[in-house]
Backbone as a ProteinNet text record, in pm:
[ID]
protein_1_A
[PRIMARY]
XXXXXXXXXXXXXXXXXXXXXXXXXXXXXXXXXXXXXXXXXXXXXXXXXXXXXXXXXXXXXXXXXXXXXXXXXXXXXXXXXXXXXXXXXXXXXXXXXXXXXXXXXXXXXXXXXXXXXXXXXXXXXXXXXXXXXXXXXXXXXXXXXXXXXXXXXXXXXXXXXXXXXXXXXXXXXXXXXXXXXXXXXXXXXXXXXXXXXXXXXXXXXXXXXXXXXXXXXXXXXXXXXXXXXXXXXXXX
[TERTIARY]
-2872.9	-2850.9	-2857	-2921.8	-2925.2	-2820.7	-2719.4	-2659.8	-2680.6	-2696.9	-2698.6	-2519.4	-2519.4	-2369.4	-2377.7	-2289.7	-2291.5	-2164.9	-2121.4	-2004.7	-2060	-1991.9	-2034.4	-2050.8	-2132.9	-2207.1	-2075.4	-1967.4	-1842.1	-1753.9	-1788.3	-1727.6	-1791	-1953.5	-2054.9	-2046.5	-2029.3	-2030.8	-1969.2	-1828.2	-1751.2	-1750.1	-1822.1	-1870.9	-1972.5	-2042.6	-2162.3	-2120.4	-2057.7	-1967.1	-1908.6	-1831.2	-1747.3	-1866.9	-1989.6	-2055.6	-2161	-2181	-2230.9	-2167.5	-2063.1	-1996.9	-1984	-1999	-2048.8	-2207.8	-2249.9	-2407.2	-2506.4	-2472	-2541.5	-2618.4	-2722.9	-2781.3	-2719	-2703.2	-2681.6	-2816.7	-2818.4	-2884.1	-2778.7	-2745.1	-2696.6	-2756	-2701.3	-2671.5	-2608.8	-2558.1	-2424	-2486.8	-2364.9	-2403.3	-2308.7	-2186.9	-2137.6	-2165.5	-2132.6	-2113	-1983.1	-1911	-1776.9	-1801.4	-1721.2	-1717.1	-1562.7	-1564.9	-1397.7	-1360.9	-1237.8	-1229.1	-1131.1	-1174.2	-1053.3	-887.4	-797.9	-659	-597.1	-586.5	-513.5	-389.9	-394.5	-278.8	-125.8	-95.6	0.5	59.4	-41.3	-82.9	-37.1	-91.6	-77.5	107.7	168.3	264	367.6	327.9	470.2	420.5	367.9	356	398.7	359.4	391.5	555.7	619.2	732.7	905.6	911.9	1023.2	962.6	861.3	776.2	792.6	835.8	905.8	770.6	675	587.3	432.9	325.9	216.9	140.2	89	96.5	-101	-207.4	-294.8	-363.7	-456.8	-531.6	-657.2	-707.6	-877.5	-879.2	-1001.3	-987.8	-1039.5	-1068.6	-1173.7	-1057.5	-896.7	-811.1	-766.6	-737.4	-678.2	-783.3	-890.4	-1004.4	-996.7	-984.5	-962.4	-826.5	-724.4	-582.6	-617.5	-642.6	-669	-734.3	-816.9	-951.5	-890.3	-784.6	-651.7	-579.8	-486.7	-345.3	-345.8	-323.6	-318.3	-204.8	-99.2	19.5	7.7	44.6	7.4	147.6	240.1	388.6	410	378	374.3	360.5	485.7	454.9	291.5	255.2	141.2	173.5	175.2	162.5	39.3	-66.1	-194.1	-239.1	-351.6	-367.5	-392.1	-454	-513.3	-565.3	-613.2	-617.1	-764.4	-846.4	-931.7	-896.9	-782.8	-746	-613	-546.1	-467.5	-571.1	-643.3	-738.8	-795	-849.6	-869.1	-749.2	-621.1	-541.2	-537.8	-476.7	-470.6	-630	-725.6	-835.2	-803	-758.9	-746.3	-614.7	-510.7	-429.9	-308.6	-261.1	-149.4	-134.7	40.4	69	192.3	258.2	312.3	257.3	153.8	113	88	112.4	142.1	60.4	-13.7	-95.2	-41.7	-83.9	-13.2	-171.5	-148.9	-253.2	-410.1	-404.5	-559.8	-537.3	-457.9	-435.7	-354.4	-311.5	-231.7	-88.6	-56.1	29.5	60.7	14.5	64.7	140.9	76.5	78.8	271.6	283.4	355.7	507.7	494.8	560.4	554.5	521.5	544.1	609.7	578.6	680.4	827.5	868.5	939.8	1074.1	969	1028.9	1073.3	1041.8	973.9	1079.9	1045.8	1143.1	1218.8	1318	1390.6	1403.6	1399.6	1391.1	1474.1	1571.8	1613.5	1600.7	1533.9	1444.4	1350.5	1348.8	1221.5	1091.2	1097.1	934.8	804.2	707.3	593.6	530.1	366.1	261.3	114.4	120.6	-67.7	-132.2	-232.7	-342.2	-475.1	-550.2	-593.5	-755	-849	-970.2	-923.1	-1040.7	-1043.3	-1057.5	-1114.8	-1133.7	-961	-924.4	-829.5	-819.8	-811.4	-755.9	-626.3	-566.7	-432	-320.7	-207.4	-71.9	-17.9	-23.6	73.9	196.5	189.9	300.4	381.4	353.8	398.3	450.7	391.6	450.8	601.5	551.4	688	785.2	804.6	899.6	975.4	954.2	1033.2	1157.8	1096.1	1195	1276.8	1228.3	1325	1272.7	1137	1061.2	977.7	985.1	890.3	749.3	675.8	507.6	434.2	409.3	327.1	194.2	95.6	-41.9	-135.7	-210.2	-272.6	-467.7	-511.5	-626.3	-691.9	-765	-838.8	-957.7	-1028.7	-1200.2	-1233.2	-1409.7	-1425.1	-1578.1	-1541.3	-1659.1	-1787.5	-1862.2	-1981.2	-2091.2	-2139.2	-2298.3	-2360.6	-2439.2	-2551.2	-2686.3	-2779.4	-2887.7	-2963.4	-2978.3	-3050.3	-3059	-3095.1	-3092.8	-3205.2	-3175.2	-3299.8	-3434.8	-3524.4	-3675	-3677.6	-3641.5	-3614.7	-3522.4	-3429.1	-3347.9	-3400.8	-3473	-3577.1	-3681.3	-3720.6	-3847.3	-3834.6	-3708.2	-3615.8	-3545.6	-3561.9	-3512.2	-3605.1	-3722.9	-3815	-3891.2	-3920.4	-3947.9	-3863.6	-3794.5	-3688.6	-3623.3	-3643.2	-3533	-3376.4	-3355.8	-3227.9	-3122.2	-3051.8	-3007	-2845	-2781	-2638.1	-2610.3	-2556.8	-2495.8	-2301.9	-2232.9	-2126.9	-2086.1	-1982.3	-1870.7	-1778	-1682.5	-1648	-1500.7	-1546.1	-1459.4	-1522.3	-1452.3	-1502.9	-1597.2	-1592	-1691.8	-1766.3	-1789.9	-1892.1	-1985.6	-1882.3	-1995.1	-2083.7	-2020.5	-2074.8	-2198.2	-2171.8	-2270.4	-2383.3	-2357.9	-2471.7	-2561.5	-2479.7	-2619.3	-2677.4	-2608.5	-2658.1	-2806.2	-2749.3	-2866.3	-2987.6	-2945.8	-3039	-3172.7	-3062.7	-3133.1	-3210.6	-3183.5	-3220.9	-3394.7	-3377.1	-3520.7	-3566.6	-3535	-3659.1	-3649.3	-3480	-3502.6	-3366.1	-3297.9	-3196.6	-3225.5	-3356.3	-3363.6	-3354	-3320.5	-3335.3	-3209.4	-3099.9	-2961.4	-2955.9	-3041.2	-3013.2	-3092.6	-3127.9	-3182.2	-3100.6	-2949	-2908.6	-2702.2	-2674.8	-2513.6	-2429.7	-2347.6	-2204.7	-2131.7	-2082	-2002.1	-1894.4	-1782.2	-1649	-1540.6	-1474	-1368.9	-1246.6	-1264	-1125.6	-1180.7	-1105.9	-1132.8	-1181	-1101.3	-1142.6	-1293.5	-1311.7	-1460.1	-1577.9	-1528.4	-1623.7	-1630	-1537.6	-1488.8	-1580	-1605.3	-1685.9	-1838.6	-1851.4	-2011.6	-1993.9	-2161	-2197.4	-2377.8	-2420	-2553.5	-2544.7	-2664.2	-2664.2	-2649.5	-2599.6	-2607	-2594.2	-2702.2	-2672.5	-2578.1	-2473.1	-2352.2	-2255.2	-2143.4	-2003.7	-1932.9	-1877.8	-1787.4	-1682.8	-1556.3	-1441.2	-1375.9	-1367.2	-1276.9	-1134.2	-1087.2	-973.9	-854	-872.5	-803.2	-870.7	-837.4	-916.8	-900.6	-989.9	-1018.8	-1127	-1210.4	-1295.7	-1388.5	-1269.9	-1303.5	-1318.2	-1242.3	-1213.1	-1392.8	-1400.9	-1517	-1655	-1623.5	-1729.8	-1732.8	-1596.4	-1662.6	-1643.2	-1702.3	-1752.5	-1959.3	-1995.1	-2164.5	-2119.9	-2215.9	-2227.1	-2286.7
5470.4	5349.9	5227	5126.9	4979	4871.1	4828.3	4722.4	4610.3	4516.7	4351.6	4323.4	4239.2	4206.3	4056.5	3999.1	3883.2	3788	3798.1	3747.7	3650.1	3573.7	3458.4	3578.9	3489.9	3553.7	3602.6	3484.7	3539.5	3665	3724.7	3831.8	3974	3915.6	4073.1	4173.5	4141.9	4258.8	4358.7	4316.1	4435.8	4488.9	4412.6	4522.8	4582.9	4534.5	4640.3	4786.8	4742.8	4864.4	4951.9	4904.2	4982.3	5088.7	4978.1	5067.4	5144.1	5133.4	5192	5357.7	5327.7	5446.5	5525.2	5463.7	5550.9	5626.4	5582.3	5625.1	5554.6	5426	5309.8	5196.3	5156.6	5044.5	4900.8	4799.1	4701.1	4596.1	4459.4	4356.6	4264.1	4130.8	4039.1	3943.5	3907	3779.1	3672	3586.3	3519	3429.4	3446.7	3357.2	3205.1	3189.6	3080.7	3032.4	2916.2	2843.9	2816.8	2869.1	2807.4	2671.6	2565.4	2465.4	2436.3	2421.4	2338.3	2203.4	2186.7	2068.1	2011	1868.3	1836.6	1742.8	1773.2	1724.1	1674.1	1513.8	1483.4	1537.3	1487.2	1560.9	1503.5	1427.1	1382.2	1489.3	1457.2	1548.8	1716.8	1724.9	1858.2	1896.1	1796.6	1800.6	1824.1	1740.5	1730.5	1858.6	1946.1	2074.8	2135.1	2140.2	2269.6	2270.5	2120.8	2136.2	2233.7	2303.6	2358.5	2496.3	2524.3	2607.1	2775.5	2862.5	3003.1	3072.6	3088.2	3129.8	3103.7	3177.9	3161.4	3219.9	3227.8	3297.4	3245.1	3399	3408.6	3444.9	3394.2	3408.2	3522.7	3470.4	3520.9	3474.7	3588.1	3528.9	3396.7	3366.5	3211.5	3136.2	3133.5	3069.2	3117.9	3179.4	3238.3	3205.4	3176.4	3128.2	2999.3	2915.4	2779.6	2721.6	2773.3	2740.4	2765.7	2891.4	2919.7	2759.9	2738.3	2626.2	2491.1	2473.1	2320.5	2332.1	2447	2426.4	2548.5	2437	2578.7	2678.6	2654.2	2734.7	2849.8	3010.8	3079.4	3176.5	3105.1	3180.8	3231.2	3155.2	3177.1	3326.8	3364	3486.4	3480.6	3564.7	3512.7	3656.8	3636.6	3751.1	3725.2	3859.6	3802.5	3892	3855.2	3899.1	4054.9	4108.2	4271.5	4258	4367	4445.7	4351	4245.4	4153.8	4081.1	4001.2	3862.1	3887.5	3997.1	4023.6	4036.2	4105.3	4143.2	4045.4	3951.7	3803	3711.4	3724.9	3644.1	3731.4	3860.2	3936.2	3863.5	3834.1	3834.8	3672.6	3578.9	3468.8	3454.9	3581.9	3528	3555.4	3611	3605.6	3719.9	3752.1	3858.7	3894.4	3853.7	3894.2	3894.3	3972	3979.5	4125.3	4089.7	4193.2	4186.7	4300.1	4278.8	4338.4	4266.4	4296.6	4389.6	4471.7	4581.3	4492.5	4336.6	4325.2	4189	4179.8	4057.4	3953.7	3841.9	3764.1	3839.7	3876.2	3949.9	4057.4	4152	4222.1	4138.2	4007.9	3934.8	3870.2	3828.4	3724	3894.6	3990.1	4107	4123.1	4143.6	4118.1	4010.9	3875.1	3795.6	3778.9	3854.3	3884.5	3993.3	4109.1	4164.1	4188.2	4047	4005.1	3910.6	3788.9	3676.1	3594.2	3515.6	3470.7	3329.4	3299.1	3141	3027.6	3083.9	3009.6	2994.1	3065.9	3099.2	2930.3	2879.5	2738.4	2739.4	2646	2645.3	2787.6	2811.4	2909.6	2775.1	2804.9	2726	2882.8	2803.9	2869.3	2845.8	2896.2	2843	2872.4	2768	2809.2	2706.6	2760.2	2684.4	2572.9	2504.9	2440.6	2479.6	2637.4	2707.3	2816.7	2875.3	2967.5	3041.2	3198.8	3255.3	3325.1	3283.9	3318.7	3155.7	3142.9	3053.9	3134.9	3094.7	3220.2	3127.7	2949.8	2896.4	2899.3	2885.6	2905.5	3032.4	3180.3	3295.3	3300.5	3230.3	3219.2	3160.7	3073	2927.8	3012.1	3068.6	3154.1	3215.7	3236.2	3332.3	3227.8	3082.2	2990.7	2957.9	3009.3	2962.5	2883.3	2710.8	2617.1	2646.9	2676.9	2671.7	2546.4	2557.3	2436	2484.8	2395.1	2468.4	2331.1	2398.6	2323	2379.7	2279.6	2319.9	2258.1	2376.4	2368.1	2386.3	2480.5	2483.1	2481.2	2499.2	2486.7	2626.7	2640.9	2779.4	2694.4	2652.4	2592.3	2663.5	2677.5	2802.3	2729.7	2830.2	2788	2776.3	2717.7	2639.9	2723.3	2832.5	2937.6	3076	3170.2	3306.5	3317	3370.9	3349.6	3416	3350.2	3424.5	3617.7	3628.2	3783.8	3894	3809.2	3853.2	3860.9	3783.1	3726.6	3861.3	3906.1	3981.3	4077.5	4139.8	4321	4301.5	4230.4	4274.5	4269.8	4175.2	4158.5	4327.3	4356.9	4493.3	4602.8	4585.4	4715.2	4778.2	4672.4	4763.7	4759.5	4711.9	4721.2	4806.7	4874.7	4945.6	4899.8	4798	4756.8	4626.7	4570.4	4424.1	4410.9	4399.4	4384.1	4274.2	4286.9	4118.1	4119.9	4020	4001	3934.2	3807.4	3736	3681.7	3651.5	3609.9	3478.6	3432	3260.2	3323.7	3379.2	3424.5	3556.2	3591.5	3729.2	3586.5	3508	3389.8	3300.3	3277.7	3206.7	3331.7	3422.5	3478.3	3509.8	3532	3556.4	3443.8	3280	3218.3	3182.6	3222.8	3207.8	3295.3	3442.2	3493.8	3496.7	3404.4	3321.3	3241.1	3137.3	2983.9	3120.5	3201.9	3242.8	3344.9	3323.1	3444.1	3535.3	3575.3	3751.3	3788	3733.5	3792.4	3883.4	3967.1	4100.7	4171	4187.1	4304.9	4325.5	4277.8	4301.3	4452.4	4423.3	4581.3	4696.8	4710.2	4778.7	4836.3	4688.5	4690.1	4753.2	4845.9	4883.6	4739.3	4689.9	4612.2	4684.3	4646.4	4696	4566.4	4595	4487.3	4489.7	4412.2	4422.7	4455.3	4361.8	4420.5	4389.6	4408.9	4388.1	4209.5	4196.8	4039.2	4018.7	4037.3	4019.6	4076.4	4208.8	4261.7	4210.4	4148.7	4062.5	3899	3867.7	3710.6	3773.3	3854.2	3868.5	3878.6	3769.6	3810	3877.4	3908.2	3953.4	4100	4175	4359.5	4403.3	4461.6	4512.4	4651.7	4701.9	4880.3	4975.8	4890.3	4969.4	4872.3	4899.5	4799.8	4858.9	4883.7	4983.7	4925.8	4930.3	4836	4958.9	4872.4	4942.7	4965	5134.9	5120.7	5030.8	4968.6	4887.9	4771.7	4663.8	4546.1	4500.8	4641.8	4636.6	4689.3	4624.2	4638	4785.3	4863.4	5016.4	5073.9	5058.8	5084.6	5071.8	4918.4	4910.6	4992.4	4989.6	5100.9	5222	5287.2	5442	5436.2	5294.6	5331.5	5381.7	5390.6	5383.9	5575.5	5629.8	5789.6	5852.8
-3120.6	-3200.8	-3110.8	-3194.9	-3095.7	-3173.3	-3108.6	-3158.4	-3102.5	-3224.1	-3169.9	-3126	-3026.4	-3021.5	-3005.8	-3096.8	-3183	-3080	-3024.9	-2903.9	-2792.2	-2816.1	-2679.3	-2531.5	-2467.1	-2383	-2257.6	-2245.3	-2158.5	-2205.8	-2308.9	-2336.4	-2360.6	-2339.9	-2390.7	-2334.4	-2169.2	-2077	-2095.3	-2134.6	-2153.2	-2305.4	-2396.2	-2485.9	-2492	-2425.4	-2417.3	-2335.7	-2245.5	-2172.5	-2272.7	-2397.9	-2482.6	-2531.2	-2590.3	-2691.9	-2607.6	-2479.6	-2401.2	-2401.7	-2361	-2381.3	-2475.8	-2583.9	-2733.6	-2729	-2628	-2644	-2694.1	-2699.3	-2790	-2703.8	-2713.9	-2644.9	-2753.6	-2614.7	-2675.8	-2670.8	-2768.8	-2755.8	-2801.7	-2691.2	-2668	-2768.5	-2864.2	-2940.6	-3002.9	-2908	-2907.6	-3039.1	-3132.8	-3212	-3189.8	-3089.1	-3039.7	-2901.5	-2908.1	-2762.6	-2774.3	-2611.2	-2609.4	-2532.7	-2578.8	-2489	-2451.9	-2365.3	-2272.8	-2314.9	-2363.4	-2369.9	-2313.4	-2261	-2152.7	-2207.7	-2133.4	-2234.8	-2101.9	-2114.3	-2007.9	-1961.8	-1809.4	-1755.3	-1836.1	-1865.2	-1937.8	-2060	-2159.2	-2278.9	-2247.9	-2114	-2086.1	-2059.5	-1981	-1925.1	-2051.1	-2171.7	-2288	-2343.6	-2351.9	-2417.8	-2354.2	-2220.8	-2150.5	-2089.7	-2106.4	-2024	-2141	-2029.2	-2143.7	-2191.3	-2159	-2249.6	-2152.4	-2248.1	-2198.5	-2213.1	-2261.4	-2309.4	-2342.3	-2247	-2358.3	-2472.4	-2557.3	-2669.2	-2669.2	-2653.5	-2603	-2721	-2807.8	-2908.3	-2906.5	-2761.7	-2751.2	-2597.3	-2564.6	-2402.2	-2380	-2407.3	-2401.9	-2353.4	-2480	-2457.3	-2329.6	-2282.7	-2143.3	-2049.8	-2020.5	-1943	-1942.4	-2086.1	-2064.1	-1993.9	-2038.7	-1998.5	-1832.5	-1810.9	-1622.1	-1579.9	-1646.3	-1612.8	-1615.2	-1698	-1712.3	-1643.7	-1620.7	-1550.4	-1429.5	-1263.2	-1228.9	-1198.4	-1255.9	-1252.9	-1309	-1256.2	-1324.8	-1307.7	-1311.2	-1344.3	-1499.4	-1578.2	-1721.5	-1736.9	-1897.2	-1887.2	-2044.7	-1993.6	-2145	-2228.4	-2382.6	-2491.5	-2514.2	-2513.7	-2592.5	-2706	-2764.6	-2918.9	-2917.8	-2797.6	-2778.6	-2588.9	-2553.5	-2467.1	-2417.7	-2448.9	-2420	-2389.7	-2423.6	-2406.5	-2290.2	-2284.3	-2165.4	-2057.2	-2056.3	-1943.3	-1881	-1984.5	-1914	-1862	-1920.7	-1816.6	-1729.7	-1691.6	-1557.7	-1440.2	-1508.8	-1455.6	-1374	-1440.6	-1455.6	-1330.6	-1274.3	-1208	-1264.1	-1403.6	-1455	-1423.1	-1363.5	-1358.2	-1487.1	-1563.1	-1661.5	-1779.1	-1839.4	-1908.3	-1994.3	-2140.8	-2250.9	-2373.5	-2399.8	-2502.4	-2632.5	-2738.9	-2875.7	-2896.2	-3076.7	-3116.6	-3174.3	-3133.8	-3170.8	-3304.3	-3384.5	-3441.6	-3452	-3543.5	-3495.9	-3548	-3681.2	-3696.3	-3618.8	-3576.2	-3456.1	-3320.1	-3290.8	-3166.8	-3230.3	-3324.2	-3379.8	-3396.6	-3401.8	-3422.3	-3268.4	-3181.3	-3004.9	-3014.1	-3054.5	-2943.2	-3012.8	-3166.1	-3211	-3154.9	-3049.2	-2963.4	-2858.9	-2759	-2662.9	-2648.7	-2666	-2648.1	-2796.1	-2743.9	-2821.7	-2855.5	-2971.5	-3032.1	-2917.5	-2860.3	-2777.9	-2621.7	-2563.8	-2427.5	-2429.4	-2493.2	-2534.8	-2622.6	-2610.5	-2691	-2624.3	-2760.5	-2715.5	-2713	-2645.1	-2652.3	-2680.4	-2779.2	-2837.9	-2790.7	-2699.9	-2621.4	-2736.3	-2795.4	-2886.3	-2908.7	-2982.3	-3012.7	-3079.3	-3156.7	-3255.6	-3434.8	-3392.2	-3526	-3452	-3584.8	-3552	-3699.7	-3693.4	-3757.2	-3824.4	-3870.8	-3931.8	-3863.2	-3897.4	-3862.7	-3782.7	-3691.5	-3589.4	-3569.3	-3569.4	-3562.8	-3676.7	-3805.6	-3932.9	-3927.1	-3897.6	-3854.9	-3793.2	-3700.4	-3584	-3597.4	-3732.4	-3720.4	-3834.3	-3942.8	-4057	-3906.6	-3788.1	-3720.9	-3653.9	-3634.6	-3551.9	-3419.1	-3380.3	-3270.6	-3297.2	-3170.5	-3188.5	-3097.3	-3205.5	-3152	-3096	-2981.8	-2966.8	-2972.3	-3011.9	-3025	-2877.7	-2827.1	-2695.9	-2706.3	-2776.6	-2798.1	-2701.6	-2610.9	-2494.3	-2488.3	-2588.7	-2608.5	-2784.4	-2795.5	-2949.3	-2914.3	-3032.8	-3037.1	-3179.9	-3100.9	-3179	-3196.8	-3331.4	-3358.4	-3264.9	-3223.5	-3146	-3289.8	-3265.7	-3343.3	-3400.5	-3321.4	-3381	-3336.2	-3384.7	-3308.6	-3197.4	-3090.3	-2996.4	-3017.1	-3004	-3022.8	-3019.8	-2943.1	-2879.1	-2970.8	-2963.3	-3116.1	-3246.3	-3271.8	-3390.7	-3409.9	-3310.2	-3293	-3314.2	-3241.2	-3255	-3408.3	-3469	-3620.9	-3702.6	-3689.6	-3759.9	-3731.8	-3626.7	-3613.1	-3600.3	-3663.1	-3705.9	-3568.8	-3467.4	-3349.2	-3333.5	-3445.9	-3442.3	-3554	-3510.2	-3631.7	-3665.5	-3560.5	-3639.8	-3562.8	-3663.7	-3591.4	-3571.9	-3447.1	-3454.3	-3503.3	-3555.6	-3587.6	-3533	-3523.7	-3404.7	-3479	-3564.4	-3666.8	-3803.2	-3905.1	-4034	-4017.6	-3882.7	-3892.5	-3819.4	-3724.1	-3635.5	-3737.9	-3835.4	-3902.3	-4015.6	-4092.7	-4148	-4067.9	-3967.2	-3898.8	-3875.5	-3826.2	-3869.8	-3934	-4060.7	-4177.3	-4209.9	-4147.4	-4159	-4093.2	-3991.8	-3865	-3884.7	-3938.2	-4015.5	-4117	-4216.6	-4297.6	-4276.6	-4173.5	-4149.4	-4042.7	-3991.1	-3930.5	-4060.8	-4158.5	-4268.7	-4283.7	-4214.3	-4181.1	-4312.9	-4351.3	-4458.6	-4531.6	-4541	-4619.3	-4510.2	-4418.9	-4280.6	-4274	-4344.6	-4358	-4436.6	-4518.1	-4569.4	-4491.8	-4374.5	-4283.2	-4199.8	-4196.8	-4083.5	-4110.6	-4049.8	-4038	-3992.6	-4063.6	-4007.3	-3975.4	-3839.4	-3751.7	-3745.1	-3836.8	-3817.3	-3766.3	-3721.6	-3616.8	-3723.6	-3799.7	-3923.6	-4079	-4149.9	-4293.1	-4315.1	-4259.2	-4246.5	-4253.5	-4178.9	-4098.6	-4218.9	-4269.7	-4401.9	-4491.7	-4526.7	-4659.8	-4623.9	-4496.5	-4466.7	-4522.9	-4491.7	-4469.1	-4688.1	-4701.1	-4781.1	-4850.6	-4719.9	-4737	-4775.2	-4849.3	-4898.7	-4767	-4681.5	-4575.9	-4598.3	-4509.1	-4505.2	-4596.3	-4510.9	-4460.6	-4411	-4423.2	-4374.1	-4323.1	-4187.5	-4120.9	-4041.2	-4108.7	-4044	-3926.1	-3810.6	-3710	-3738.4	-3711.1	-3710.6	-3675.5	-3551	-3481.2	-3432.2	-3467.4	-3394.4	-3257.5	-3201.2	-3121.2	-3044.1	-2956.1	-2889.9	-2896.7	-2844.7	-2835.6	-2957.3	-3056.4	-3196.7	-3270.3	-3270.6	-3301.3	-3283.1	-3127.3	-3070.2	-3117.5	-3146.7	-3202.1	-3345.4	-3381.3	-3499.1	-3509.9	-3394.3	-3338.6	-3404.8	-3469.9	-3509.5	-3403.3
[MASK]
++++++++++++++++++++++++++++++++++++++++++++++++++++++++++++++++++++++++++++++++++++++++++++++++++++++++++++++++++++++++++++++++++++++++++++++++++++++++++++++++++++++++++++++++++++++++++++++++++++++++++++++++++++++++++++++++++++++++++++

């Protein structure tokens, strides 16, 4: 089996590794650009001061935060076993991964630390899935949210990509999240190819993600666990 993998390009390696290991060839097709965005040092200082906690969305956020501040005492909670791996990568040594979503993550820092330890800080995009501060505040913890990058479609699917679907070399596309499985079929669309959806297996990270897509596709196959590996043995 050949999967397209739909993930900004800072995170492919190690899925292609996952689905490698399933027995699966990958093809790289980021359907985002991450960009960094910069937050003065000031700005930076009233969030972070007081702050017991970081609370790790996606690695990007843990790559950007490394890339702003260089203190790396912080203990970080992150969303799954990707976004820990990138702070460990990044320099953090207290770091704990929740089972892969924000509710799982928001049930860790429930067990973890306490409303009165100080403020959390969200290290977080500009797009985000689920309230993890709204989550947290029913319990009496103040969320700060510190938006450090933005995940922007890229313009179009690359030529190469274009070519392996138009000729049937591809037999599944991963998702990743509900805007990134959306931008795709957009991107799809926008090159001529939206009937090759029904050619093609979805491979989704969670229900979420099956429920965005609205093209005939193959097949729709939600991972047990949203997670990385999970996804992968969903490849037959």
């Amino acid at each position: 089996m050949r999967v397209l993998l739909t993930r900004p390009a800072e995170d492919a390696a190690r899925t292609a590794a996952a689905f490698a290991g399933r027995g699966a060839e990958t093809m790289c097709a980021p359907v985002m650009q991450i960009r960094m965005r910069t937050v003065a040092p000031e700005a930076l200082r009233q969030v972070l001061t007081g702050a017991q906690t970081l609370l790790v969305t996606s690695a990007n956020g843990a790559r950007a935060f490394a890339a702003a501040v260089p203190e790396r005492g912080y203990r970080v909670l992150a969303v799954g076993p990707a976004s820990a791996d990138a702070a460990r990568d990044a320099g953090f040594a207290d770091v704990l991964a929740a089972d892969g979503d924000v509710h799982a993550l928001a049930a860790l820092v429930r067990g973890r630390v306490t409303p009165d330890g100080g403020p959390l800080v969200h290290v977080a995009g500009t797009h985000r899935a689920g309230d993890l501060a709204a989550m947290l505040a029913r319990d009496g913890f103040e969320v700060r949210r510190l938006v450090l990058y933005e995940a922007v479609p890229v313009p179009a699917l690359d030529p190469g990509v274009q070519k392996a679907l138009a000729a049937g070399q591809i037999d599944a596309v991963a998702h990743f999240s509900p805007r990134s499985a959306r931008v795709f079929e957009e991107l799809l669309a926008a090159a001529g190819l939206a009937a090759q959806a029904g050619s093609l297996d979805a491979l989704c990270l969670s229900r979420a993600v099956a429920d965005a897509l609205r093209l005939p596709w193959r097949t729709r196959r939600i991972a047990e666990h949203p997670e990385v590996e999970a996804l992968a043995a969903l490849v037959p």
